[in-house]
mmCIF file of C-alpha atoms and ligand atoms in Angstrom:
data_model
loop_
_atom_site.group_PDB
_atom_site.id
_atom_site.type_symbol
_atom_site.label_atom_id
_atom_site.label_comp_id
_atom_site.label_asym_id
_atom_site.label_seq_id
_atom_site.Cartn_x
_atom_site.Cartn_y
_atom_site.Cartn_z
ATOM 1 C CA UNK A 1 26.855 2.850 9.022
ATOM 2 C CA UNK A 2 26.638 -0.954 8.933
ATOM 3 C CA UNK A 3 24.309 -2.359 6.281
ATOM 4 C CA UNK A 4 21.419 -4.158 7.959
ATOM 5 C CA UNK A 5 20.798 -7.735 6.875
ATOM 6 C CA UNK A 6 17.633 -8.542 4.946
ATOM 7 C CA UNK A 7 14.914 -10.366 6.879
ATOM 8 C CA UNK A 8 12.760 -13.415 6.242
ATOM 9 C CA UNK A 9 9.229 -12.616 7.350
ATOM 10 C CA UNK A 10 6.217 -14.934 7.636
ATOM 11 C CA UNK A 11 2.980 -13.010 6.963
ATOM 12 C CA UNK A 12 -0.385 -14.345 8.079
ATOM 13 C CA UNK A 13 -3.477 -12.503 6.854
ATOM 14 C CA UNK A 14 -6.943 -12.860 5.353
ATOM 15 C CA UNK A 15 -6.523 -13.035 1.601
ATOM 16 C CA UNK A 16 -10.073 -11.873 0.889
ATOM 17 C CA UNK A 17 -11.449 -8.439 0.040
ATOM 18 C CA UNK A 18 -10.919 -6.237 3.089
ATOM 19 C CA UNK A 19 -8.649 -3.506 4.378
ATOM 20 C CA UNK A 20 -6.459 -5.762 6.519
ATOM 21 C CA UNK A 21 -5.692 -7.981 3.508
ATOM 22 C CA UNK A 22 -4.899 -4.895 1.422
ATOM 23 C CA UNK A 23 -2.543 -3.479 4.069
ATOM 24 C CA UNK A 24 -0.852 -6.876 4.552
ATOM 25 C CA UNK A 25 -0.166 -7.302 0.838
ATOM 26 C CA UNK A 26 0.821 -3.675 0.138
ATOM 27 C CA UNK A 27 3.203 -3.752 3.116
ATOM 28 C CA UNK A 28 4.642 -7.081 1.968
ATOM 29 C CA UNK A 29 5.257 -5.720 -1.520
ATOM 30 C CA UNK A 30 7.018 -2.628 -0.170
ATOM 31 C CA UNK A 31 9.170 -4.786 2.137
ATOM 32 C CA UNK A 32 9.974 -7.138 -0.751
ATOM 33 C CA UNK A 33 11.035 -4.098 -2.822
ATOM 34 C CA UNK A 34 13.474 -3.247 -0.022
ATOM 35 C CA UNK A 35 15.003 -6.724 -0.393
ATOM 36 C CA UNK A 36 13.278 -8.572 2.462
ATOM 37 C CA UNK A 37 11.981 -12.089 1.796
ATOM 38 C CA UNK A 38 8.240 -12.212 2.442
ATOM 39 C CA UNK A 39 6.479 -15.554 2.992
ATOM 40 C CA UNK A 40 2.668 -15.400 2.876
ATOM 41 C CA UNK A 41 1.017 -18.261 4.769
ATOM 42 C CA UNK A 42 -2.661 -18.067 3.801
ATOM 43 C CA UNK A 43 -5.614 -20.118 2.550
ATOM 44 C CA UNK A 44 -5.332 -18.640 -0.965
ATOM 45 C CA UNK A 45 -3.265 -16.027 -2.725
ATOM 46 C CA UNK A 46 -3.949 -12.597 -1.245
ATOM 47 C CA UNK A 47 -6.186 -10.736 -3.680
ATOM 48 C CA UNK A 48 -3.772 -7.918 -4.353
ATOM 49 C CA UNK A 49 -0.906 -10.299 -4.908
ATOM 50 C CA UNK A 50 -0.244 -8.681 -8.219
ATOM 51 C CA UNK A 51 2.830 -9.533 -10.205
ATOM 52 C CA UNK A 52 5.101 -12.350 -9.196
ATOM 53 C CA UNK A 53 7.825 -10.729 -7.089
ATOM 54 C CA UNK A 54 11.151 -12.547 -6.698
ATOM 55 C CA UNK A 55 11.137 -11.807 -2.933
ATOM 56 C CA UNK A 56 7.583 -13.003 -2.273
ATOM 57 C CA UNK A 57 6.560 -16.607 -1.748
ATOM 58 C CA UNK A 58 3.150 -18.069 -1.050
ATOM 59 C CA UNK A 59 2.631 -21.100 1.217
ATOM 60 C CA UNK A 60 -0.902 -22.389 0.919
ATOM 61 C CA UNK A 61 -2.836 -23.691 3.918
ATOM 62 C CA UNK A 62 -5.043 -26.590 2.882
ATOM 63 C CA UNK A 63 -7.458 -28.637 4.914
ATOM 64 C CA UNK A 64 -9.478 -31.643 3.858
ATOM 65 C CA UNK A 65 -13.108 -31.932 4.890
ATOM 66 C CA UNK A 66 -13.833 -34.979 7.031
ATOM 67 C CA UNK A 67 -17.241 -36.298 8.041
ATOM 68 C CA UNK A 68 -16.494 -35.975 11.748
ATOM 69 C CA UNK A 69 -15.910 -32.225 11.496
ATOM 70 C CA UNK A 70 -18.831 -29.860 11.712
ATOM 71 C CA UNK A 71 -16.271 -27.096 11.031
ATOM 72 C CA UNK A 72 -12.888 -27.992 9.449
ATOM 73 C CA UNK A 73 -10.196 -26.797 11.934
ATOM 74 C CA UNK A 74 -8.523 -24.138 9.773
ATOM 75 C CA UNK A 75 -6.766 -22.551 12.775
ATOM 76 C CA UNK A 76 -4.933 -25.820 13.481
ATOM 77 C CA UNK A 77 -4.044 -26.393 9.823
ATOM 78 C CA UNK A 78 -2.723 -22.822 9.733
ATOM 79 C CA UNK A 79 -0.583 -23.396 12.851
ATOM 80 C CA UNK A 80 0.737 -26.599 11.286
ATOM 81 C CA UNK A 81 1.727 -24.759 8.084
ATOM 82 C CA UNK A 82 3.290 -21.817 9.943
ATOM 83 C CA UNK A 83 5.406 -24.234 12.015
ATOM 84 C CA UNK A 84 6.602 -25.932 8.814
ATOM 85 C CA UNK A 85 7.502 -22.632 7.171
ATOM 86 C CA UNK A 86 9.287 -21.315 10.310
ATOM 87 C CA UNK A 87 11.597 -24.329 10.020
ATOM 88 C CA UNK A 88 11.925 -24.787 6.250
ATOM 89 C CA UNK A 89 12.508 -21.094 5.480
ATOM 90 C CA UNK A 90 14.369 -20.232 8.705
ATOM 91 C CA UNK A 91 12.100 -17.226 9.256
ATOM 92 C CA UNK A 92 13.279 -14.278 11.375
ATOM 93 C CA UNK A 93 9.827 -13.199 12.525
ATOM 94 C CA UNK A 94 6.079 -13.580 12.017
ATOM 95 C CA UNK A 95 3.746 -10.686 11.223
ATOM 96 C CA UNK A 96 0.136 -11.530 11.913
ATOM 97 C CA UNK A 97 -2.655 -9.300 10.551
ATOM 98 C CA UNK A 98 -6.049 -9.520 12.325
ATOM 99 C CA UNK A 99 -5.744 -11.281 15.678
ATOM 100 C CA UNK A 100 -8.478 -13.911 15.379
ATOM 101 C CA UNK A 101 -7.495 -16.669 14.834
ATOM 102 C CA UNK A 102 -4.119 -15.723 13.334
ATOM 103 C CA UNK A 103 -2.323 -14.637 16.525
ATOM 104 C CA UNK A 104 -3.393 -17.798 18.326
ATOM 105 C CA UNK A 105 -2.296 -20.025 15.412
ATOM 106 C CA UNK A 106 1.073 -18.213 15.328
ATOM 107 C CA UNK A 107 1.635 -18.780 19.060
ATOM 108 C CA UNK A 108 0.780 -22.464 18.678
ATOM 109 C CA UNK A 109 3.087 -22.761 15.632
ATOM 110 C CA UNK A 110 5.991 -21.172 17.509
ATOM 111 C CA UNK A 111 5.543 -23.670 20.312
ATOM 112 C CA UNK A 112 5.242 -26.617 17.914
ATOM 113 C CA UNK A 113 8.374 -25.558 16.036
ATOM 114 C CA UNK A 114 10.200 -25.129 19.380
ATOM 115 C CA UNK A 115 11.289 -21.779 18.030
ATOM 116 C CA UNK A 116 12.207 -18.464 19.650
ATOM 117 C CA UNK A 117 10.800 -16.532 16.691
ATOM 118 C CA UNK A 118 9.199 -13.161 17.497
ATOM 119 C CA UNK A 119 5.538 -12.486 16.699
ATOM 120 C CA UNK A 120 4.084 -9.102 15.737
ATOM 121 C CA UNK A 121 0.298 -8.899 15.800
ATOM 122 C CA UNK A 122 -1.456 -6.038 14.039
ATOM 123 C CA UNK A 123 -4.977 -5.342 15.267
ATOM 124 C CA UNK A 124 -7.189 -4.056 12.461
ATOM 125 C CA UNK A 125 -10.568 -3.360 14.021
ATOM 126 C CA UNK A 126 -13.387 -5.823 14.429
ATOM 127 C CA UNK A 127 -10.920 -8.435 15.714
ATOM 128 C CA UNK A 128 -11.225 -6.358 18.915
ATOM 129 C CA UNK A 129 -14.245 -4.056 18.532
ATOM 130 C CA UNK A 130 -16.644 -6.924 17.765
ATOM 131 C CA UNK A 131 -14.913 -10.241 18.520
ATOM 132 C CA UNK A 132 -13.351 -8.873 21.704
ATOM 133 C CA UNK A 133 -16.844 -8.533 23.184
ATOM 134 C CA UNK A 134 -17.771 -12.132 22.353
ATOM 135 C CA UNK A 135 -17.437 -14.248 25.527
ATOM 136 C CA UNK A 136 -16.641 -17.263 23.316
ATOM 137 C CA UNK A 137 -13.495 -15.555 21.984
ATOM 138 C CA UNK A 138 -12.445 -12.837 24.417
ATOM 139 C CA UNK A 139 -9.972 -14.847 26.547
ATOM 140 C CA UNK A 140 -8.342 -16.500 23.534
ATOM 141 C CA UNK A 141 -7.961 -13.081 21.903
ATOM 142 C CA UNK A 142 -6.253 -11.804 25.068
ATOM 143 C CA UNK A 143 -4.006 -14.864 25.037
ATOM 144 C CA UNK A 144 -2.950 -14.213 21.406
ATOM 145 C CA UNK A 145 -2.217 -10.558 22.176
ATOM 146 C CA UNK A 146 -0.327 -11.251 25.406
ATOM 147 C CA UNK A 147 1.795 -13.974 23.793
ATOM 148 C CA UNK A 148 2.763 -11.658 20.905
ATOM 149 C CA UNK A 149 6.125 -9.904 21.278
ATOM 150 C CA UNK A 150 4.821 -6.668 19.780
ATOM 151 C CA UNK A 151 1.278 -5.518 19.082
ATOM 152 C CA UNK A 152 0.313 -2.697 16.768
ATOM 153 C CA UNK A 153 -3.084 -1.095 16.216
ATOM 154 C CA UNK A 154 -4.120 0.877 13.131
ATOM 155 C CA UNK A 155 -5.333 3.870 15.198
ATOM 156 C CA UNK A 156 -5.107 5.316 18.699
ATOM 157 C CA UNK A 157 -8.809 4.690 19.063
ATOM 158 C CA UNK A 158 -8.337 0.947 18.484
ATOM 159 C CA UNK A 159 -5.316 0.886 20.771
ATOM 160 C CA UNK A 160 -7.274 2.583 23.574
ATOM 161 C CA UNK A 161 -10.319 0.372 23.156
ATOM 162 C CA UNK A 162 -8.101 -2.744 23.293
ATOM 163 C CA UNK A 163 -6.397 -1.540 26.477
ATOM 164 C CA UNK A 164 -9.721 -0.698 28.109
ATOM 165 C CA UNK A 165 -11.372 -3.960 27.114
ATOM 166 C CA UNK A 166 -8.551 -6.485 27.571
ATOM 167 C CA UNK A 167 -5.903 -4.834 29.797
ATOM 168 C CA UNK A 168 -3.155 -6.507 27.716
ATOM 169 C CA UNK A 169 0.272 -7.218 29.172
ATOM 170 C CA UNK A 170 1.991 -6.475 25.837
ATOM 171 C CA UNK A 171 2.379 -2.787 24.926
ATOM 172 C CA UNK A 172 0.387 -1.625 21.949
ATOM 173 C CA UNK A 173 1.868 0.828 19.464
ATOM 174 C CA UNK A 174 -0.189 2.698 16.869
ATOM 175 C CA UNK A 175 1.030 2.359 13.300
ATOM 176 C CA UNK A 176 -1.419 3.954 10.886
ATOM 177 C CA UNK A 177 -2.442 2.463 7.561
ATOM 178 C CA UNK A 178 -1.113 3.686 4.232
ATOM 179 C CA UNK A 179 -1.912 3.287 0.556
ATOM 180 C CA UNK A 180 0.260 2.900 -2.504
ATOM 181 C CA UNK A 181 0.555 6.407 -3.961
ATOM 182 C CA UNK A 182 1.661 4.941 -7.283
ATOM 183 C CA UNK A 183 -1.816 3.411 -7.667
ATOM 184 C CA UNK A 184 -3.974 6.069 -6.000
ATOM 185 C CA UNK A 185 -3.736 9.523 -7.599
ATOM 186 C CA UNK A 186 -6.277 11.781 -9.353
ATOM 187 C CA UNK A 187 -6.962 11.128 -13.026
ATOM 188 C CA UNK A 188 -9.550 12.164 -15.627
ATOM 189 C CA UNK A 189 -11.750 9.440 -16.998
ATOM 190 C CA UNK A 190 -14.616 10.628 -19.154
ATOM 191 C CA UNK A 191 -14.889 7.171 -20.704
ATOM 192 C CA UNK A 192 -15.678 5.602 -17.334
ATOM 193 C CA UNK A 193 -18.452 8.160 -16.816
ATOM 194 C CA UNK A 194 -19.873 7.266 -20.223
ATOM 195 C CA UNK A 195 -19.607 3.577 -19.430
ATOM 196 C CA UNK A 196 -21.595 4.130 -16.224
ATOM 197 C CA UNK A 197 -24.135 6.329 -18.050
ATOM 198 C CA UNK A 198 -23.351 9.388 -15.930
ATOM 199 C CA UNK A 199 -23.416 12.740 -17.749
ATOM 200 C CA UNK A 200 -20.706 15.343 -17.178
ATOM 201 C CA UNK A 201 -23.042 17.704 -15.280
ATOM 202 C CA UNK A 202 -24.116 15.048 -12.762
ATOM 203 C CA UNK A 203 -22.226 14.872 -9.432
ATOM 204 C CA UNK A 204 -21.117 11.551 -7.967
ATOM 205 C CA UNK A 205 -21.089 10.238 -4.385
ATOM 206 C CA UNK A 206 -19.229 7.014 -3.687
ATOM 207 C CA UNK A 207 -19.090 4.375 -0.955
ATOM 208 C CA UNK A 208 -16.718 1.393 -1.043
ATOM 209 C CA UNK A 209 -16.899 -1.444 1.481
ATOM 210 C CA UNK A 210 -17.432 -5.106 2.242
ATOM 211 C CA UNK A 211 -21.180 -4.472 2.655
ATOM 212 C CA UNK A 212 -21.419 -5.574 6.231
ATOM 213 C CA UNK A 213 -23.988 -4.308 8.763
ATOM 214 C CA UNK A 214 -21.320 -2.272 10.559
ATOM 215 C CA UNK A 215 -21.007 -0.031 7.456
ATOM 216 C CA UNK A 216 -24.643 1.166 7.876
ATOM 217 C CA UNK A 217 -25.267 1.500 4.148
ATOM 218 C CA UNK A 218 -29.002 2.243 4.673
ATOM 219 C CA UNK A 219 -27.878 5.571 6.221
ATOM 220 C CA UNK A 220 -25.966 6.309 3.028
ATOM 221 C CA UNK A 221 -28.990 5.571 0.869
ATOM 222 C CA UNK A 222 -31.279 7.658 3.089
ATOM 223 C CA UNK A 223 -28.860 10.607 3.032
ATOM 224 C CA UNK A 224 -28.696 10.250 -0.725
ATOM 225 C CA UNK A 225 -32.504 10.477 -0.909
ATOM 226 C CA UNK A 226 -32.278 13.889 0.782
ATOM 227 C CA UNK A 227 -29.309 15.070 -1.310
ATOM 228 C CA UNK A 228 -30.921 14.213 -4.642
ATOM 229 C CA UNK A 229 -33.858 16.490 -3.791
ATOM 230 C CA UNK A 230 -31.456 19.398 -4.353
ATOM 231 C CA UNK A 231 -28.731 18.068 -6.633
ATOM 232 C CA UNK A 232 -28.357 16.183 -9.860
ATOM 233 C CA UNK A 233 -26.397 13.316 -8.391
ATOM 234 C CA UNK A 234 -25.649 9.600 -8.614
ATOM 235 C CA UNK A 235 -24.531 7.230 -5.838
ATOM 236 C CA UNK A 236 -21.967 4.519 -6.564
ATOM 237 C CA UNK A 237 -21.953 1.567 -4.147
ATOM 238 C CA UNK A 238 -18.825 -0.489 -4.753
ATOM 239 C CA UNK A 239 -18.027 -3.884 -3.204
ATOM 240 C CA UNK A 240 -19.540 -7.210 -2.277
ATOM 241 C CA UNK A 241 -20.798 -8.550 1.033
ATOM 242 C CA UNK A 242 -23.610 -10.049 3.062
ATOM 243 C CA UNK A 243 -25.895 -6.986 3.043
ATOM 244 C CA UNK A 244 -25.756 -6.358 -0.694
ATOM 245 C CA UNK A 245 -28.791 -8.385 -1.786
ATOM 246 C CA UNK A 246 -31.114 -6.753 0.777
ATOM 247 C CA UNK A 247 -29.789 -3.312 -0.108
ATOM 248 C CA UNK A 248 -30.488 -3.859 -3.798
ATOM 249 C CA UNK A 249 -34.053 -4.851 -2.935
ATOM 250 C CA UNK A 250 -34.432 -1.801 -0.711
ATOM 251 C CA UNK A 251 -33.204 0.548 -3.439
ATOM 252 C CA UNK A 252 -35.735 -0.971 -5.868
ATOM 253 C CA UNK A 253 -38.529 -0.612 -3.311
ATOM 254 C CA UNK A 254 -37.864 3.100 -2.938
ATOM 255 C CA UNK A 255 -37.508 3.477 -6.718
ATOM 256 C CA UNK A 256 -33.892 4.689 -6.788
ATOM 257 C CA UNK A 257 -32.431 1.912 -8.950
ATOM 258 C CA UNK A 258 -31.509 4.341 -11.774
ATOM 259 C CA UNK A 259 -29.552 6.623 -9.468
ATOM 260 C CA UNK A 260 -27.959 4.188 -7.020
ATOM 261 C CA UNK A 261 -25.538 2.005 -8.939
ATOM 262 C CA UNK A 262 -24.280 -1.229 -7.391
ATOM 263 C CA UNK A 263 -20.973 -1.877 -9.127
ATOM 264 C CA UNK A 264 -19.809 -5.020 -7.278
ATOM 265 C CA UNK A 265 -16.143 -5.700 -6.640
ATOM 266 C CA UNK A 266 -13.971 -3.576 -8.952
ATOM 267 C CA UNK A 267 -10.295 -3.336 -9.760
ATOM 268 C CA UNK A 268 -10.522 0.253 -11.049
ATOM 269 C CA UNK A 269 -10.987 1.928 -7.635
ATOM 270 C CA UNK A 270 -8.591 4.836 -8.362
ATOM 271 C CA UNK A 271 -10.531 5.613 -11.560
ATOM 272 C CA UNK A 272 -13.916 5.347 -9.812
ATOM 273 C CA UNK A 273 -12.716 7.581 -6.990
ATOM 274 C CA UNK A 274 -11.280 10.102 -9.418
ATOM 275 C CA UNK A 275 -14.625 10.636 -11.194
ATOM 276 C CA UNK A 276 -16.423 10.962 -7.832
ATOM 277 C CA UNK A 277 -17.003 14.151 -5.827
ATOM 278 C CA UNK A 278 -17.507 12.950 -2.252
ATOM 279 C CA UNK A 279 -16.729 9.719 -0.359
ATOM 280 C CA UNK A 280 -19.339 8.613 2.193
ATOM 281 C CA UNK A 281 -18.385 6.394 5.129
ATOM 282 C CA UNK A 282 -21.125 6.317 7.767
ATOM 283 C CA UNK A 283 -20.055 3.253 9.753
ATOM 284 C CA UNK A 284 -21.104 2.465 13.294
ATOM 285 C CA UNK A 285 -17.604 1.100 14.065
ATOM 286 C CA UNK A 286 -14.463 1.802 12.079
ATOM 287 C CA UNK A 287 -10.946 1.383 13.411
ATOM 288 C CA UNK A 288 -9.373 3.380 10.602
ATOM 289 C CA UNK A 289 -11.269 3.452 7.286
ATOM 290 C CA UNK A 290 -8.655 2.679 4.640
ATOM 291 C CA UNK A 291 -11.037 3.793 1.869
ATOM 292 C CA UNK A 292 -10.798 7.321 3.256
ATOM 293 C CA UNK A 293 -7.087 7.390 2.413
ATOM 294 C CA UNK A 294 -7.802 5.927 -1.029
ATOM 295 C CA UNK A 295 -10.351 8.694 -1.618
ATOM 296 C CA UNK A 296 -8.072 11.443 -0.291
ATOM 297 C CA UNK A 297 -5.187 10.297 -2.474
ATOM 298 C CA UNK A 298 -7.489 10.634 -5.509
ATOM 299 C CA UNK A 299 -8.440 14.141 -4.377
ATOM 300 C CA UNK A 300 -11.925 13.607 -3.013
ATOM 301 C CA UNK A 301 -13.058 14.827 0.420
ATOM 302 C CA UNK A 302 -15.165 12.646 2.713
ATOM 303 C CA UNK A 303 -18.243 12.963 4.863
ATOM 304 C CA UNK A 304 -17.887 10.370 7.606
ATOM 305 C CA UNK A 305 -19.095 9.459 11.080
ATOM 306 C CA UNK A 306 -17.085 10.704 14.070
ATOM 307 C CA UNK A 307 -16.528 7.223 15.477
ATOM 308 C CA UNK A 308 -13.548 4.936 16.158
ATOM 309 C CA UNK A 309 -10.385 5.935 14.303
ATOM 310 C CA UNK A 310 -12.139 8.023 11.625
ATOM 311 C CA UNK A 311 -11.419 11.368 13.392
ATOM 312 C CA UNK A 312 -7.700 10.486 13.231
ATOM 313 C CA UNK A 313 -8.010 10.518 9.425
ATOM 314 C CA UNK A 314 -10.811 13.003 8.682
ATOM 315 C CA UNK A 315 -10.281 16.420 10.206
ATOM 316 C CA UNK A 316 -13.628 18.170 10.357
ATOM 317 C CA UNK A 317 -13.660 21.166 7.997
ATOM 318 C CA UNK A 318 -10.164 20.439 6.629
ATOM 319 C CA UNK A 319 -10.297 17.367 4.361
ATOM 320 C CA UNK A 320 -13.991 16.582 4.827
ATOM 321 C CA UNK A 321 -16.720 16.686 7.443
ATOM 322 C CA UNK A 322 -17.467 14.583 10.501
ATOM 323 C CA UNK A 323 -21.057 13.899 11.537
ATOM 324 C CA UNK A 324 -22.625 12.093 14.469
ATOM 325 C CA UNK A 325 -23.517 8.470 13.794
ATOM 326 C CA UNK A 326 -27.061 8.235 12.365
ATOM 327 C CA UNK A 327 -27.433 11.983 11.665
ATOM 328 C CA UNK A 328 -28.626 11.731 8.082
ATOM 329 C CA UNK A 329 -29.716 15.392 7.933
ATOM 330 C CA UNK A 330 -26.201 16.481 8.821
ATOM 331 C CA UNK A 331 -24.746 14.210 6.123
ATOM 332 C CA UNK A 332 -27.058 15.755 3.509
ATOM 333 C CA UNK A 333 -26.244 19.291 4.666
ATOM 334 C CA UNK A 334 -22.433 18.729 4.569
ATOM 335 C CA UNK A 335 -22.536 17.039 1.161
ATOM 336 C CA UNK A 336 -24.706 19.886 -0.164
ATOM 337 C CA UNK A 337 -22.181 22.393 1.104
ATOM 338 C CA UNK A 338 -19.392 20.567 -0.716
ATOM 339 C CA UNK A 339 -21.401 20.345 -3.930
ATOM 340 C CA UNK A 340 -22.313 24.036 -3.986
ATOM 341 C CA UNK A 341 -19.278 25.888 -2.587
ATOM 342 C CA UNK A 342 -16.528 25.498 -5.221
ATOM 343 C CA UNK A 343 -13.890 27.360 -3.217
ATOM 344 C CA UNK A 344 -14.463 25.204 -0.150
ATOM 345 C CA UNK A 345 -14.441 22.088 -2.326
ATOM 346 C CA UNK A 346 -11.096 22.956 -3.958
ATOM 347 C CA UNK A 347 -9.552 23.692 -0.556
ATOM 348 C CA UNK A 348 -10.709 20.367 0.862
ATOM 349 C CA UNK A 349 -9.588 18.506 -2.245
ATOM 350 C CA UNK A 350 -6.068 19.932 -1.863
ATOM 351 C CA UNK A 351 -6.080 19.246 1.874
ATOM 352 C CA UNK A 352 -7.157 15.651 1.260
ATOM 353 C CA UNK A 353 -4.150 15.059 -0.998
ATOM 354 C CA UNK A 354 -1.941 16.851 1.550
ATOM 355 C CA UNK A 355 -3.225 14.608 4.395
ATOM 356 C CA UNK A 356 -2.032 11.448 2.643
ATOM 357 C CA UNK A 357 1.311 13.013 1.744
ATOM 358 C CA UNK A 358 2.024 14.492 5.192
ATOM 359 C CA UNK A 359 0.610 11.911 7.592
ATOM 360 C CA UNK A 360 0.062 8.597 5.849
ATOM 361 C CA UNK A 361 2.717 8.278 3.154
ATOM 362 C CA UNK A 362 3.832 4.723 2.433
ATOM 363 C CA UNK A 363 7.419 5.788 3.075
ATOM 364 C CA UNK A 364 6.688 6.959 6.648
ATOM 365 C CA UNK A 365 4.526 4.004 7.587
ATOM 366 C CA UNK A 366 6.620 1.248 5.977
ATOM 367 C CA UNK A 367 9.728 2.529 7.749
ATOM 368 C CA UNK A 368 7.903 2.267 11.106
ATOM 369 C CA UNK A 369 7.086 -1.371 10.380
ATOM 370 C CA UNK A 370 10.608 -2.049 9.163
ATOM 371 C CA UNK A 371 12.109 -0.662 12.394
ATOM 372 C CA UNK A 372 9.755 -2.918 14.344
ATOM 373 C CA UNK A 373 10.736 -5.937 12.204
ATOM 374 C CA UNK A 374 14.426 -5.394 13.042
ATOM 375 C CA UNK A 375 13.644 -4.939 16.727
ATOM 376 C CA UNK A 376 11.702 -8.215 16.867
ATOM 377 C CA UNK A 377 14.208 -10.147 14.698
ATOM 378 C CA UNK A 378 16.965 -9.112 17.129
ATOM 379 C CA UNK A 379 15.047 -10.671 20.025
ATOM 380 C CA UNK A 380 15.272 -14.171 18.507
HETATM 381 O O1 LIG B 401 -13.121 -5.590 10.511
HETATM 382 C C1 LIG B 401 -13.411 -5.398 9.349
HETATM 383 O O2 LIG B 401 -14.376 -4.762 8.916
HETATM 384 C C2 LIG B 401 -12.506 -5.975 8.370
HETATM 385 C C3 LIG B 401 -11.192 -5.334 8.500
HETATM 386 C C4 LIG B 401 -10.455 -5.823 7.339
HETATM 387 O O3 LIG B 401 -9.947 -6.934 7.404
HETATM 388 O O4 LIG B 401 -10.435 -5.096 6.370
HETATM 389 O O5 LIG B 401 -11.307 -3.895 8.490
HETATM 390 C C5 LIG B 401 -10.624 -3.246 9.483
HETATM 391 O O6 LIG B 401 -9.282 -3.093 9.039
HETATM 392 C C6 LIG B 401 -9.041 -2.089 8.065
HETATM 393 C C7 LIG B 401 -7.554 -2.083 7.723
HETATM 394 O O7 LIG B 401 -6.775 -1.787 8.851
HETATM 395 C C8 LIG B 401 -9.503 -0.729 8.587
HETATM 396 O O8 LIG B 401 -9.264 0.268 7.609
HETATM 397 C C9 LIG B 401 -11.020 -0.809 8.886
HETATM 398 O O9 LIG B 401 -11.396 0.417 9.465
HETATM 399 C C10 LIG B 401 -11.298 -1.932 9.865
HETATM 400 N N1 LIG B 401 -12.761 -2.118 9.921
HETATM 401 C C11 LIG B 401 -13.481 -1.837 11.006
HETATM 402 O O10 LIG B 401 -12.985 -1.430 12.052
HETATM 403 C C12 LIG B 401 -14.942 -2.026 10.880
#
């Protein structure tokens, strides 16, 4: 069999805390390990840009403020930088994560560079499920999708919603998310418990997110209020975001500040997940829920809402429980069941680990992206 040439890929993503940024950087690192040259074109170094990798380069997008601008035109500066990198690095393709504004900037860059380069756009969630409903953005989003050579979505649910909402002319293929199994695996960490002031007989519930409204964290806190009436339990809320300040106030008002711990943004997620018993994700919209995979890989089952792509990850009664959005009583009942029935808990723990291995392994998912990269590079 002929050896396939290595590719030069331009990656456009949000470098900030968020699942799409995590997927973009983890995928880039795996591709770089396979020998491909990955060029990140972003406003700052992606946050999980760990060690310097010989096959990864970073091209910063900068924009000066100018009095005439109410909003500095980042999208245009990004297009300008992408066009430069297409030419200077002789890229084979562009992979855009999160459509707004990245897909549109990529299309503009291709045109500016007078290039035939192929564009892959990966839809991650709110780029369609929220921004797609905004009349100020909807048509431009459609334009970015239709001008992409290939479009992927992180779940069938997101794919179907995009088709229903935008009737795109480009086919959409589902490629699920993955996590790095070398980082996420179960471990024992009594020291971390001590550090957090949690005794060994207390149980732990955990939620990790970007603390946006869509995550419905008040539902988590209210479920926790019910659960703690029956169990000796702590709730860890991990992450940063716009809702955090109000949530902290709310927790103080209801007097739960000793049991609900706001940990902020943390690098030790695998350790925090490993000391926890149940992951809670009660979002109103969720295209995939990458944290569910992170939890499963560390051996903890989830109780999550049956919305968006979550049912493609959580199988009710197998690796966790699904509840209707807003049904706090059901959340409390399912968590209670997990905390009291040891046999059921062990089964679900094993099934959670099995789910990641069988359906979402990095090997399976990265090879789907790699096949797509070759297909698009050939089109050039
Ligand atoms: O839309 C967001 O909330 C941010 C976005 C992101 O950039 O992390 O999250 C989406 O992409 C993740 C990675 O594919 C998915 O795991 C999340 O489910 C999805 N978020 C939503 O759909 C709310």
